[in-house]
Amino acid sequence: MGQTKHEGPTKLPRLPDPKLWVSPVPFGLGKIKPKHIRDTAKVVWENRDNLPYAYRILTQGVCDGCALGVGGLRDQTLTGPHLCTTRLNVLRLNTMPAIDEEILHSDIDQLRQKSSTELRQLGRIPYPLSRKPGEKRFTRISWDDALDRIADKIRSIDPKQLAFYLTSRGITNEVYYTAAKTARFLGTNNIDNASRICHSPSKTALKRSLGIGASSCNYRDWIGTDVLVFWGSVAANNQPVSTKYMYAAKRKGTKIIVINPYREPSMDGYWVPSIPDSALFGTKIADDFYQVNIGGDIALMNGVMKHWFEMEIEEPGSAIDWEFVQQHTHGVEDLKDHVLNQDWETLEASSGLSRARMEELARLLAHSKSGVFVWSMGLTQHRFGTDNVSQIANLAMLRGFIGRKHCGVMPIRGHSGVQGSGEMGADPFVLPGGDFEPKEIERLEQLWNFDIPRWQGDTVGDSLENALLPEEHQRKLRVFYTSGGNFLETMPDPDFVRQCLEQMELRVHQDIILNTSTLVDAKEEVIVLPAMTRYEQPGGGTSTSTERMVYFSPEIEGPRIEEARSEWEIYTDLAARVKPEAKEQITFADAQEIREEIAKANPNYDGIQHLKKKGDVFQWGGAWLCEGGICPTDDGRGNLIPIELPELRKPEGHFYVSTRRGKQFNSMIYGETDPTNAADRYSVLIHPEDARSIGIRDGEAIVLYNRYGRFQGVAQFADTRRGNLQVYWPEGNVLIPKGVYEEYAAIPEYNTAVVVEKAETYHAQKDTRYVEKRVEELETEMT
Ligand code: SF4
């Protein structure tokens, strides 16, 4: 933990710098780019029935979009306004009225014909609902009925057969904390959160490498660092205001490097709407792109380190920060032997980059005195995601880019509150303020005054699959309680996920809107509970950003959904009904009392109890974790870990495929067209040479298939690493195998290998013989 405090926001330069302009043609006319003015006008129109409330949310509340984090319209990084179209797009979730009763109670098959986007646009869930097998419609029930039924069912099962899940849609720390406490109070450790499918490997890797579970630095550190590397992250699309920080960094001379299979147009150049010269002429963002193979990052990083150690042989001190390494790390000799023993041909084949390019990146980093590494799901959503991230930590430690100004490692997050989910204990491996281990369990038992089950809880992927266990199995999942989340559209293999959801006896969906998963049958009952948004929560709530800023979001005056309740209150009410004899152990008088307890449960959060009004914020851990190189590990040192290359077998004629985001906020889609490249949801980004080699033209209908599924799309020529394709998420999830999880953090694998064929050939020949032959051939693909 650091002593130095965050410096607060800095100013942008007043005068423009034409050297950074994308084009002298104003407003990027003729270029494919986001249309900020048109999108803003659309949002104003959508919210026209509630404009004053929408304005108050924007100016007083903490953004419920990404985890860049902003309270009102001001952030901690730059002076000036902070607003983006992602925040504007999700605004309607907060201002829309309840679903029309006639539609809500219409035939379930009619509702099932709607997409999640259409279901979202119906409006808010107005009151508790129930649907049992054979019932064609939702029935309105009272809160008492709903919670008593859930409580009765929970009492009737083994606690191992109960699991909780919380997404991150606007959920506050107070809700994560009460859910985490409720689960343990009810005797289960099966509680998980949305980071399982995004950044769980980041936390696991940072913990083992540096002893920390969060970003070590701030966005302020981007501005003026020598080199800022985005690794598998399209921050311009997913955290749009980050482009303003990138602009500020460029103005200070920072070099920006992007490592990604696809040359992302929005990381190449961006028109930052709140900066006049950028809004007019655009800003060149990336100084260089390294177009790596999907899954080739470990090889690239080993290549960089190999070259560093080779430079050291030639000229000691030319690449490695030996002072940092010797004073603050373990394992440098093993790491050195490991990377020096790797041969360049293997590294080139795995990474997709030439030795010369790897050496170029190595020299750039070696000549930089400071550096920040930012990454996202391009690194984490792999079955070796933890290893990918530990490689980042290896690079940072070897260069001494840890624990000081303009240096650090940053897993940038896409959901506003998700940083706090694990820190509050809504995670099977974690309790508030510590890992799930004996001394932490005992500490929490003293505070909570009840016993915490000692068995290891399951991650959400395992919990879903546990619904298919035999009846007599002790861990067969019978009750699944989910706050938000749409598993049909986030997990691999949607058909399999549907089977799991159907096999649960009772499913509870606590949410603000319906989605496709809410409409799936359950064996005994589906109960839907209407939740409040963070802006409606009495007593306000807090949310933790990527850079560990804990922001207070006040309760904001405005229209309410009459029966919606604070999510923390629902959890504790339910818990009290399951165990009325112990209800004083789980009941909170108000949100402030929860914050008081969080401050005790998680010592990093001491300070949260003082957040009481709009604009209140504090950063836990200070400006830099591992300040001065001292890591919160047992002996204060970081661990340099040799990482083996993953086995990536791609049979002849196959392509790697990974998933990308378009105009969407996580799984919520706000536009059919990706504003950065004009692709639509079924476009398949493919290199023109690859396409020509198999006789495919731009815009032609194609089929991607493997033994897990089939995806029909349209070829779109794009500047992507040869042999690598991109499809949109979640549509492309039909190609992803089920049940393949990362070893340490249990994130599902979201990449695979496919055969590509013209749709016309595929359909003409998909008789049994043809498909059977192909399936056999596919047995050897990337697993
Ligand atoms: S960049 Fe993220 S935090 Fe900032 S306004 Fe947009 S969605 Fe909200």
GROMACS .gro file of C-alpha atoms in nm, residues 19 36 86 129 140 448 488 490 495 550 775:
model
   11
   19LYS     CA    1   0.092   1.704  -3.557
   36HIS     CA    2  -2.141   1.150  -3.108
   86THR     CA    3  -2.191   0.457  -2.330
  129LEU     CA    4  -4.354  -1.221  -1.050
  140ARG     CA    5  -4.804  -1.108  -0.996
  448TRP     CA    6  -2.025  -1.124   1.176
  488LEU     CA    7  -2.765  -1.732  -2.234
  490THR     CA    8  -2.257  -1.438  -2.188
  495ASP     CA    9  -2.789  -2.436  -2.573
  550VAL     CA   10  -1.450   0.461  -0.408
  775VAL     CA   11  -1.610  -3.343  -3.762
   0.00000   0.00000   0.00000
